[in-house]
Amino acid sequence: MFGADRVHAHEQPAGLFASQEETRYSNRMPRVTEETVEHVARLARLSLSEEERRVFTRQLEEILDYAESIQNLDTTGIDPMSHAGLPGVLRDDTPHDGLDQESVLAVAPDASEGLFRVPRIIQ
Amino acid sequence: MTDLWRLNAREISEKVRKREVSAVEVMRAHLSRIEKLEPRIDAFLHVNEHALSRARSIDSAVSRGSVDLPLAGVPAAIKDVLHVANMPTTCASKILRNYVPPFTATCVARLERAGAIILGKTNMDEFAMGSSTENSGYKPTRNPWSAAHVPGGSSGGSAAAVAAQMAPIALGTDTGGSIRQPAAFCGVVGIKPTYGRVSRYGLVAFASSLDQAGPFARTVQDAAVVLAAISGRDDHDATSVERRFPDAHAETDGDARGLRVGVPWEFLKRGVDAGVMTSFREALDQLQACGALLRDVSLPHLAHAVATYYIVATAEASSNLARYDGVRYGRRAEGATDLDQMYGETRDRGFGAEVKRRIILGTFVLSSGYYDAYYLRAQKVRALIRRDFEAAFESCDVIATPTTPSPAFKIGEKTDDPLKMYLEDVFTVPANLAGLPGLSIPCGLSAGLPVGLQLMSRWFDESMLLRAGHAFERLTEHHLRRPPL
């Protein structure tokens, strides 16, 4: 696995002045359990089978192990980069027609009287 | 002429505008080519049944004197992640089976305005997540050079269609290499434009800070014409900007004299296939022979690009894919008695394994207790990677790497090991993280399979890529090789 070798070649020690938060995380190895995966799946509204839960637990652990390399980088004073573009240019605030209701509702799994219909929420 | 499918886009457009051939004849040639080869390649998910009638209207527009159509009558294959009104968009996912969008993506509309005709929608990895097109919820696509090998991904159908001459041009999308990697595997040209160059309106979102649509073609000049047609500001996408090319043809007229080519040798030391490395070194020699100057550049944080990418991209994906809840569009699992069960079963049955894996990973790195250690930290490393590029471009005009560490792999070879699949993207993800433009161009064969040369340039400096790519094509014959079909 070529990537892993290269990562080690470029590992940098955590900076002397790394923030407390960074030091705290840099020595911590996540251990993904099936419970973690189950919890995260619930947050993401995914019902997983037992088999899926088992396989994903092992694979997530492997992927996060690989991603541990970034924990040792010194990022002191670096601002997070949230997007790659130039600052967004907003369009003029003038009203214009969007998609019409009929064509939007036409692609819904269940629509009625101009509304999306879902299973009963309040008993 | 019976072999109209052999023509490049520029040749087709010129002949159609001069009325030497009709758009209808061109379309017929491509449709019969698809009929002949599609059973072997499986590049398409949908073929446009109105393509011929659209060709007729191009012919009549030309006969009425419309000459301002740089892509007059040129058939174009569209990755099934871009909307074309009244044609299905599935993103190769079962959750969108039979979904027909009520609007057209801006880049597709612009392609049509330039005279192109939509041939159909091409196969891909589900929601553009994958590097082999094996994650399609419908079928795998085969590499035109070898049926046992993948075409790359996620835009594998578009790359295979262009390589097999079923379409002269195609659109794909590139979030971490999804245009450049399949272009390399199939031996065609692919461009990932600068983030903001092409509107993402009508592009089904995977990772919004990384996604960008771009062209596939068999020559750099064809890719340039397509890129010029689809670029520019669109009020429907606040990240898009107006940086049009003055003239797509002029952009590719230069040579490579004085071009400073940076090579990050430290990054290429290990893990690159010997055949790929031989082709890459030859390509550098050829660039040097036509006047380019080689420089060693340092990009120390690139070693962390794959890890950074898979944190950032999955985090954004987990948020973007929350919309598939079976309420407003797509398929809903039947028989649920309450809302939570309906959501859970709709998503469990509708999404394939890779999409679920990425949603789980993305939700994990954003979840309470892990956000700072993973997501926030990855965003900071992303800034370090961008800074590396800024420094490197002080001393060079383009940066060259192989597009991929190895040529196309076998179907089934990496499906059980997601991490191994992710490492395929090691040379392509840096451009997405930094927002840079990247070009992949054929530069040889390794064991009979195509090898790609990747060039990256400064933000919005696609002209430099086109100039370098075209100079390379004029010196070599790699782009003239066709798969044995």
XYZ file of C-alpha atoms in Angstrom:
608
model
C 0.000 0.000 0.000
C 2.015 2.896 -1.349
C 0.029 5.638 0.323
C 0.796 4.474 3.828
C 4.569 4.516 3.276
C 4.498 7.966 1.915
C 2.481 9.274 4.798
C 5.116 8.204 7.264
C 7.844 9.817 5.203
C 6.180 13.176 5.670
C 4.901 12.936 9.195
C 5.716 15.972 11.190
C 5.956 16.161 14.943
C 3.156 18.067 16.619
C 4.369 21.619 17.059
C 5.642 22.710 20.458
C 2.952 25.311 20.550
C 0.146 23.109 19.314
C -3.068 24.051 21.044
C -4.340 21.933 23.875
C -7.164 20.710 21.716
C -4.781 19.502 19.027
C -2.498 17.711 21.460
C -5.434 16.031 23.082
C -6.612 14.540 19.813
C -3.251 13.763 18.285
C -2.573 10.852 20.620
C -6.014 9.410 20.455
C -6.822 6.433 18.276
C -10.494 6.104 17.511
C -11.875 2.658 18.018
C -14.977 2.195 15.979
C -17.355 -0.285 17.534
C -20.552 -1.690 16.085
C -22.372 0.560 18.552
C -20.644 3.612 17.056
C -21.741 2.590 13.588
C -25.261 1.910 14.796
C -25.400 5.335 16.466
C -24.097 7.122 13.369
C -26.480 5.162 11.114
C -29.374 6.318 13.270
C -28.221 9.938 12.931
C -28.082 9.450 9.144
C -31.498 7.701 9.050
C -30.041 4.504 7.631
C -31.368 1.130 8.721
C -28.403 -1.211 8.355
C -28.486 -4.999 8.346
C -26.328 -6.842 10.882
C -23.916 -7.821 8.113
C -23.604 -4.225 6.905
C -22.963 -3.031 10.456
C -20.207 -5.587 10.947
C -18.452 -4.892 7.629
C -18.737 -1.101 7.946
C -17.276 -1.220 11.448
C -14.136 -2.950 10.210
C -13.814 -0.767 7.094
C -14.378 2.478 8.989
C -11.685 1.517 11.437
C -9.273 0.917 8.534
C -10.124 4.183 6.829
C -9.825 6.189 10.057
C -6.504 4.483 10.835
C -5.242 5.691 7.482
C -6.616 9.178 8.150
C -4.746 9.348 11.493
C -1.766 10.784 9.590
C -3.338 14.235 9.606
C -3.458 14.245 13.410
C 0.300 14.750 13.588
C 0.447 17.810 11.361
C 1.026 21.202 12.882
C -1.966 23.346 11.937
C -1.369 26.100 14.480
C -2.684 29.402 13.184
C -4.135 27.870 10.013
C -7.662 28.936 9.152
C -9.929 26.102 8.015
C -10.656 26.156 4.280
C -14.355 25.569 3.843
C -14.610 26.041 0.100
C -12.380 26.334 -2.923
C -14.023 29.226 -4.703
C -13.944 32.962 -4.620
C -16.369 34.566 -2.174
C -19.882 33.904 -3.467
C -21.362 36.523 -5.728
C -25.038 36.879 -5.010
C -27.546 37.584 -7.741
C -29.748 40.671 -7.687
C -32.604 40.369 -5.250
C -35.377 40.504 -7.795
C -38.300 38.074 -7.774
C -38.589 35.667 -10.681
C -40.533 32.533 -11.435
C -39.166 29.223 -10.196
C -40.355 25.767 -11.160
C -44.128 25.432 -11.207
C -45.856 23.446 -8.481
C -47.367 20.932 -10.846
C -44.102 19.768 -12.399
C -42.400 19.559 -9.005
C -45.199 17.519 -7.432
C -45.315 15.282 -10.506
C -42.007 13.654 -9.473
C -42.978 13.104 -5.818
C -43.636 9.532 -4.655
C -46.935 10.578 -3.098
C -48.580 13.982 -3.534
C -52.083 15.200 -3.089
C -53.861 18.562 -3.207
C -50.614 20.467 -3.719
C -48.859 18.745 -0.788
C -46.347 15.940 -0.242
C -48.018 13.076 1.600
C -46.106 11.002 4.208
C -47.019 8.244 6.669
C -48.956 9.432 9.703
C -46.767 11.347 12.173
C -49.223 12.022 15.009
C -51.222 9.080 16.246
C -19.704 8.820 -45.751
C -20.296 5.831 -43.529
C -17.614 6.427 -40.938
C -18.847 9.746 -39.587
C -18.347 8.430 -36.044
C -14.602 8.712 -36.652
C -14.773 12.513 -36.866
C -13.794 14.805 -34.029
C -16.160 17.483 -32.773
C -14.466 20.330 -34.611
C -14.580 18.405 -37.891
C -18.253 17.541 -37.434
C -19.216 21.110 -36.613
C -17.310 22.496 -39.586
C -18.808 20.018 -42.013
C -22.320 20.540 -40.696
C -21.990 24.323 -40.888
C -20.647 24.090 -44.450
C -23.469 21.635 -45.190
C -20.992 19.006 -46.379
C -22.771 16.528 -44.152
C -26.035 16.828 -42.253
C -26.414 16.631 -38.495
C -28.912 13.837 -39.145
C -26.283 11.736 -40.942
C -23.812 12.348 -38.131
C -26.386 11.365 -35.531
C -27.392 8.209 -37.427
C -23.741 7.136 -37.618
C -23.328 7.536 -33.859
C -26.615 5.844 -32.996
C -25.692 2.790 -35.058
C -22.223 2.794 -33.507
C -23.915 2.732 -30.090
C -26.199 -0.066 -31.195
C -23.199 -2.095 -32.317
C -20.878 -1.506 -29.357
C -23.134 -0.866 -26.399
C -23.670 -4.602 -25.675
C -19.888 -4.877 -25.149
C -19.263 -1.592 -23.331
C -22.443 -0.709 -21.410
C -21.576 2.986 -21.344
C -25.145 4.318 -21.432
C -28.069 4.249 -19.033
C -30.397 6.050 -21.420
C -30.263 6.920 -25.122
C -32.155 10.025 -26.221
C -35.055 8.999 -28.449
C -35.375 12.601 -29.690
C -31.762 12.886 -30.882
C -32.652 12.592 -34.567
C -35.425 15.165 -34.461
C -33.076 17.550 -32.670
C -30.505 16.883 -35.427
C -33.126 17.840 -38.008
C -33.708 21.159 -36.279
C -29.952 21.852 -36.243
C -29.852 21.166 -39.994
C -32.701 23.549 -40.633
C -31.113 26.199 -38.391
C -27.918 25.890 -40.434
C -29.827 26.103 -43.722
C -31.488 29.288 -42.428
C -28.016 30.755 -41.969
C -27.187 30.037 -38.306
C -23.420 29.742 -38.332
C -22.689 30.814 -34.774
C -22.813 27.229 -33.493
C -19.321 26.040 -32.495
C -20.695 22.547 -31.811
C -23.244 22.367 -34.638
C -24.606 18.838 -34.855
C -22.019 17.369 -32.462
C -23.417 14.402 -30.494
C -22.686 14.695 -26.767
C -22.978 12.043 -24.048
C -23.962 13.364 -20.616
C -23.053 11.784 -17.289
C -26.231 10.743 -15.537
C -25.593 13.139 -12.655
C -26.436 16.184 -14.821
C -30.070 17.032 -15.445
C -31.567 17.135 -18.908
C -35.240 18.079 -18.701
C -37.635 15.270 -19.645
C -34.871 12.659 -19.664
C -34.304 10.414 -16.624
C -31.554 11.281 -14.114
C -30.698 8.319 -11.900
C -27.144 9.084 -10.734
C -26.879 5.301 -11.282
C -28.760 4.931 -7.997
C -31.814 2.804 -7.375
C -33.166 5.548 -5.154
C -33.655 7.730 -8.263
C -34.960 5.018 -10.587
C -37.491 6.607 -12.975
C -36.824 10.136 -11.714
C -37.301 12.680 -14.507
C -36.115 16.175 -13.581
C -38.236 19.150 -14.610
C -35.215 21.310 -15.514
C -31.886 21.218 -17.387
C -28.406 21.747 -15.927
C -26.864 25.055 -17.010
C -23.781 23.405 -18.527
C -25.975 21.055 -20.589
C -28.199 23.927 -21.730
C -25.094 25.841 -22.820
C -23.805 22.841 -24.729
C -27.133 22.616 -26.552
C -27.099 26.340 -27.242
C -23.724 25.825 -28.961
C -25.412 23.339 -31.302
C -24.580 20.032 -29.579
C -27.147 17.236 -29.508
C -27.649 15.124 -26.392
C -27.064 11.475 -27.284
C -28.004 10.090 -23.910
C -27.047 9.670 -20.261
C -23.950 7.720 -19.280
C -23.249 5.196 -16.554
C -21.277 6.135 -13.434
C -20.531 5.111 -9.890
C -23.643 5.720 -7.808
C -23.845 9.433 -6.905
C -20.322 9.783 -8.386
C -18.806 7.823 -5.495
C -16.156 5.489 -6.821
C -13.198 5.072 -9.137
C -14.329 2.212 -11.379
C -18.043 2.593 -12.322
C -18.537 -0.755 -10.559
C -20.645 1.029 -7.943
C -23.387 1.705 -10.483
C -26.722 0.475 -9.161
C -27.519 -0.832 -12.643
C -24.485 -2.360 -14.396
C -20.711 -2.090 -14.674
C -19.193 -0.370 -17.742
C -16.284 -2.054 -19.519
C -13.069 -0.454 -20.648
C -13.071 -0.238 -24.477
C -9.402 -1.297 -24.446
C -10.119 -4.494 -22.521
C -13.459 -5.947 -21.481
C -11.896 -7.416 -18.331
C -10.874 -3.974 -17.041
C -12.760 -1.074 -15.493
C -13.097 2.217 -17.407
C -12.313 4.164 -14.244
C -14.826 6.312 -12.454
C -16.916 7.853 -11.464
C -17.557 9.206 -15.004
C -16.682 5.818 -16.542
C -19.578 5.747 -19.020
C -18.695 9.153 -20.496
C -15.000 8.243 -20.859
C -15.782 4.840 -22.404
C -18.311 6.353 -24.847
C -15.729 8.853 -26.141
C -12.935 6.256 -26.299
C -15.154 3.784 -28.187
C -16.181 6.548 -30.624
C -19.822 6.280 -29.662
C -19.635 10.041 -28.937
C -16.995 12.603 -29.930
C -17.508 14.553 -26.713
C -19.055 13.982 -23.303
C -19.613 15.770 -20.029
C -18.514 14.331 -16.721
C -18.067 15.625 -13.191
C -14.931 15.570 -11.071
C -15.028 15.708 -7.272
C -11.764 13.850 -6.617
C -10.634 12.765 -10.077
C -13.842 11.481 -11.642
C -13.102 13.067 -15.035
C -9.311 12.778 -15.140
C -8.958 9.203 -13.874
C -11.425 7.589 -16.335
C -9.974 9.769 -19.116
C -6.556 8.270 -18.297
C -7.907 4.699 -18.089
C -9.740 5.010 -21.431
C -7.078 6.963 -23.336
C -8.995 10.210 -23.913
C -8.636 13.863 -22.890
C -10.448 15.032 -19.753
C -10.516 18.416 -18.044
C -11.524 19.283 -14.506
C -12.002 23.070 -14.655
C -11.153 25.532 -11.882
C -13.777 25.485 -9.131
C -16.245 28.212 -10.163
C -15.515 28.034 -13.893
C -18.604 25.929 -14.695
C -22.019 26.311 -13.056
C -23.114 23.413 -10.866
C -26.808 24.176 -11.311
C -28.510 20.916 -12.285
C -25.491 18.846 -11.203
C -26.702 16.510 -8.462
C -24.502 17.457 -5.501
C -21.982 15.028 -3.995
C -19.459 17.317 -2.257
C -20.350 20.916 -3.000
C -16.965 22.505 -2.259
C -15.240 20.072 -4.658
C -17.711 19.208 -7.464
C -17.039 20.582 -10.940
C -18.345 19.551 -14.386
C -16.042 19.325 -17.383
C -15.417 17.830 -20.821
C -14.180 14.563 -22.292
C -12.930 14.574 -25.895
C -10.401 12.831 -28.126
C -8.323 15.961 -28.709
C -7.335 18.917 -26.558
C -8.876 21.304 -29.083
C -12.254 19.565 -28.898
C -12.118 19.686 -25.109
C -11.299 23.410 -25.356
C -14.354 24.102 -27.509
C -16.619 22.278 -25.055
C -15.067 24.012 -22.053
C -15.544 27.415 -23.680
C -19.188 26.580 -24.375
C -20.090 25.491 -20.828
C -18.087 28.068 -18.822
C -19.238 31.276 -17.232
C -21.298 32.925 -14.553
C -24.759 31.564 -13.813
C -27.097 33.271 -11.354
C -28.277 29.838 -10.217
C -24.830 29.025 -8.761
C -23.329 31.670 -6.472
C -19.861 30.089 -6.750
C -19.747 30.468 -10.541
C -17.780 33.334 -12.041
C -17.465 35.018 -15.413
C -14.082 34.079 -16.828
C -14.851 33.215 -20.409
C -12.200 32.201 -22.895
C -11.680 34.924 -25.485
C -11.449 32.309 -28.232
C -11.312 28.584 -27.660
C -9.253 27.997 -30.790
C -6.667 30.660 -30.070
C -6.104 29.120 -26.639
C -4.624 26.030 -28.177
C -2.425 27.620 -30.807
C 0.764 28.023 -28.820
C 3.732 25.765 -28.370
C 5.574 24.689 -25.244
C 8.579 26.998 -25.611
C 9.508 28.462 -22.241
C 6.729 26.600 -20.425
C 7.942 25.841 -16.894
C 6.824 22.343 -15.917
C 7.058 21.529 -12.213
C 7.397 17.885 -11.172
C 6.847 16.895 -7.508
C 9.381 14.044 -7.626
C 9.276 13.392 -3.867
C 5.588 12.535 -4.284
C 6.243 10.062 -7.108
C 8.979 8.033 -5.460
C 6.942 5.036 -4.448
C 3.864 3.141 -5.553
C 3.808 4.141 -9.234
C 3.531 1.308 -11.751
C 6.745 0.889 -13.812
C 4.949 1.189 -17.157
C 3.185 4.351 -16.011
C 6.490 5.824 -14.845
C 8.164 5.039 -18.178
C 5.381 6.774 -20.117
C 5.470 9.715 -17.704
C 9.237 10.190 -18.082
C 8.937 9.972 -21.873
C 6.191 12.591 -21.798
C 8.438 14.932 -19.792
C 11.272 14.359 -22.288
C 8.901 15.193 -25.146
C 7.719 18.376 -23.450
C 11.331 19.323 -22.885
C 12.102 18.612 -26.528
C 9.466 21.127 -27.601
C 10.906 23.842 -25.410
C 9.513 23.244 -21.925
C 11.735 23.734 -18.882
C 11.537 21.104 -16.146
C 11.610 22.091 -12.475
C 11.532 20.023 -9.308
C 8.764 21.331 -7.042
C 7.913 20.504 -3.447
C 4.356 19.876 -2.277
C 4.983 18.432 1.203
C 1.343 18.132 2.296
C 0.195 16.126 -0.712
C 0.933 12.969 1.257
C -2.140 13.841 3.333
C -4.429 14.678 0.423
C -6.291 11.359 0.249
C -7.030 11.341 3.992
C -8.116 14.983 3.865
C -10.243 14.405 0.818
C -12.127 11.434 2.223
C -12.992 13.381 5.362
C -14.108 16.567 3.597
C -15.917 14.825 0.729
C -17.825 12.338 2.874
C -18.829 15.026 5.369
C -20.336 17.097 2.577
C -21.897 14.003 0.996
C -23.603 12.958 4.225
C -25.265 16.355 4.297
C -26.111 16.513 0.572
C -27.571 13.018 0.507
C -29.900 13.716 3.426
C -32.362 14.968 0.811
C -33.120 11.432 -0.398
C -35.846 10.743 2.108
C -38.597 9.398 -0.117
C -40.721 12.526 0.320
C -40.136 14.933 -2.560
C -38.614 12.755 -5.306
C -37.112 9.379 -5.952
C -38.312 6.006 -4.752
C -40.009 5.441 -1.420
C -39.935 2.083 0.348
C -43.464 0.734 0.514
C -45.275 -0.458 3.586
C -43.739 1.742 6.292
C -46.165 2.675 9.023
C -44.314 5.647 10.471
C -42.051 8.364 9.154
C -38.766 7.169 10.713
C -39.267 3.680 9.349
C -40.084 5.137 5.928
C -36.864 7.196 5.913
C -34.701 4.299 7.124
C -36.038 1.700 4.720
C -36.141 4.057 1.756
C -32.473 4.895 2.279
C -31.379 1.364 3.140
C -32.975 -0.129 0.014
C -32.241 2.801 -2.274
C -28.516 3.334 -1.607
C -25.715 0.931 -2.524
C -22.896 -0.128 -0.184
C -20.366 2.563 -1.121
C -22.883 5.380 -0.704
C -23.879 4.052 2.720
C -20.241 3.679 3.721
C -19.544 7.301 2.823
C -22.661 8.587 4.542
C -21.602 6.706 7.698
C -18.024 8.015 7.510
C -19.213 11.557 6.762
C -21.756 11.541 9.568
C -19.091 10.169 11.918
C -16.505 12.883 11.166
C -19.163 15.553 11.675
C -20.599 14.049 14.840
C -20.198 15.511 18.282
C -16.788 14.673 19.789
C -15.119 13.992 16.433
C -15.832 17.180 14.489
C -12.689 19.028 15.669
C -10.370 16.045 15.325
C -11.460 15.107 11.826
C -13.546 17.589 9.893
C -12.093 20.838 11.231
C -8.565 19.460 11.092
C -9.057 18.225 7.516
C -10.195 21.709 6.507
C -6.987 23.110 7.954
C -4.851 20.545 6.122
C -6.774 21.489 3.011
C -5.572 25.068 3.512
C -1.989 23.767 3.854
C -2.339 21.880 0.568
C -3.592 25.014 -1.191
C -0.644 26.920 0.278
C 1.768 24.282 -1.109
C 0.370 24.878 -4.598
C 0.575 28.661 -4.251
C 4.254 28.317 -3.386
C 4.946 25.804 -6.170
C 3.354 28.002 -8.835
C 5.882 30.724 -7.972
C 8.445 28.730 -9.931
C 6.403 26.918 -12.594
C 3.410 27.322 -14.932
C 2.071 23.777 -14.808
C 2.616 20.850 -12.464
C 2.887 17.400 -14.029
C 2.187 13.985 -12.489
C 0.874 10.716 -13.853
C -2.941 10.951 -13.654
C -3.107 7.618 -11.830
C -0.506 5.411 -10.099
C -1.385 2.456 -12.357
C -3.357 1.732 -15.525
C -6.927 0.374 -15.449
C -7.386 -2.462 -12.958
C -9.498 -5.570 -13.423
C -13.229 -5.591 -12.766
C -13.721 -6.919 -9.239
C -10.074 -6.415 -8.235
C -10.643 -3.695 -5.622
C -14.320 -3.926 -4.738
C -13.702 -5.586 -1.369
C -11.167 -3.044 -0.187
C -12.524 0.509 -0.126
C -9.252 2.006 1.138
C -7.333 0.502 -1.792
C -9.928 1.997 -4.125
C -9.572 5.405 -2.444
C -5.790 5.360 -2.933
C -6.438 5.284 -6.697
C -7.196 8.994 -6.338
C -3.839 9.961 -4.842
C -2.749 12.194 -7.769
C -6.133 13.665 -8.626
C -7.667 14.749 -5.285
C -5.126 17.545 -4.629
C -6.516 19.681 -7.503
C -10.048 19.370 -6.121
C -8.980 20.246 -2.585
C -7.158 23.342 -3.837
C -9.809 24.187 -6.464
C -7.262 24.051 -9.303
C -7.856 23.071 -12.928
C -6.429 19.753 -14.132
C -6.066 18.066 -17.500
C -5.476 14.404 -18.279
C -4.084 13.587 -21.698
C -3.056 10.211 -23.162
C 0.725 9.717 -22.949
C 1.320 6.062 -23.779
C 0.378 2.478 -23.010
C 1.359 0.134 -20.200
C 0.727 -3.547 -20.963
C -1.720 -2.480 -23.680
C -3.719 -0.133 -21.447
C -3.710 3.679 -21.705
C -1.664 5.893 -19.406
C -2.599 9.497 -18.603
C -0.400 12.539 -18.069
C -1.924 15.013 -15.623
C -1.176 18.726 -15.844
C -2.421 21.229 -13.260
C -2.183 24.997 -13.558
C -3.006 28.121 -11.553
C -6.583 29.022 -10.712
C -8.508 30.006 -13.876
C -5.441 29.394 -16.024
C -6.966 26.621 -18.147
C -5.418 28.386 -21.158
C -2.021 27.217 -19.925
C -3.238 23.607 -19.713
C -4.741 23.750 -23.186
C -1.612 25.288 -24.625
C 0.659 22.674 -23.022
C -1.705 19.823 -23.883
C -2.026 20.865 -27.488
C 1.738 21.290 -27.863
C 2.152 17.771 -26.491
C -0.402 16.390 -28.957
C 1.355 18.020 -31.874
C 4.561 16.268 -30.902
C 3.145 12.829 -30.185
C 0.613 10.381 -31.587
C -0.825 9.000 -28.349
C -4.142 10.769 -28.890
C -4.556 9.067 -32.275
C -4.505 5.549 -30.819
C -7.884 3.844 -30.686
C -8.961 0.790 -28.715
C -9.152 -2.490 -30.650
C -12.918 -2.719 -31.176
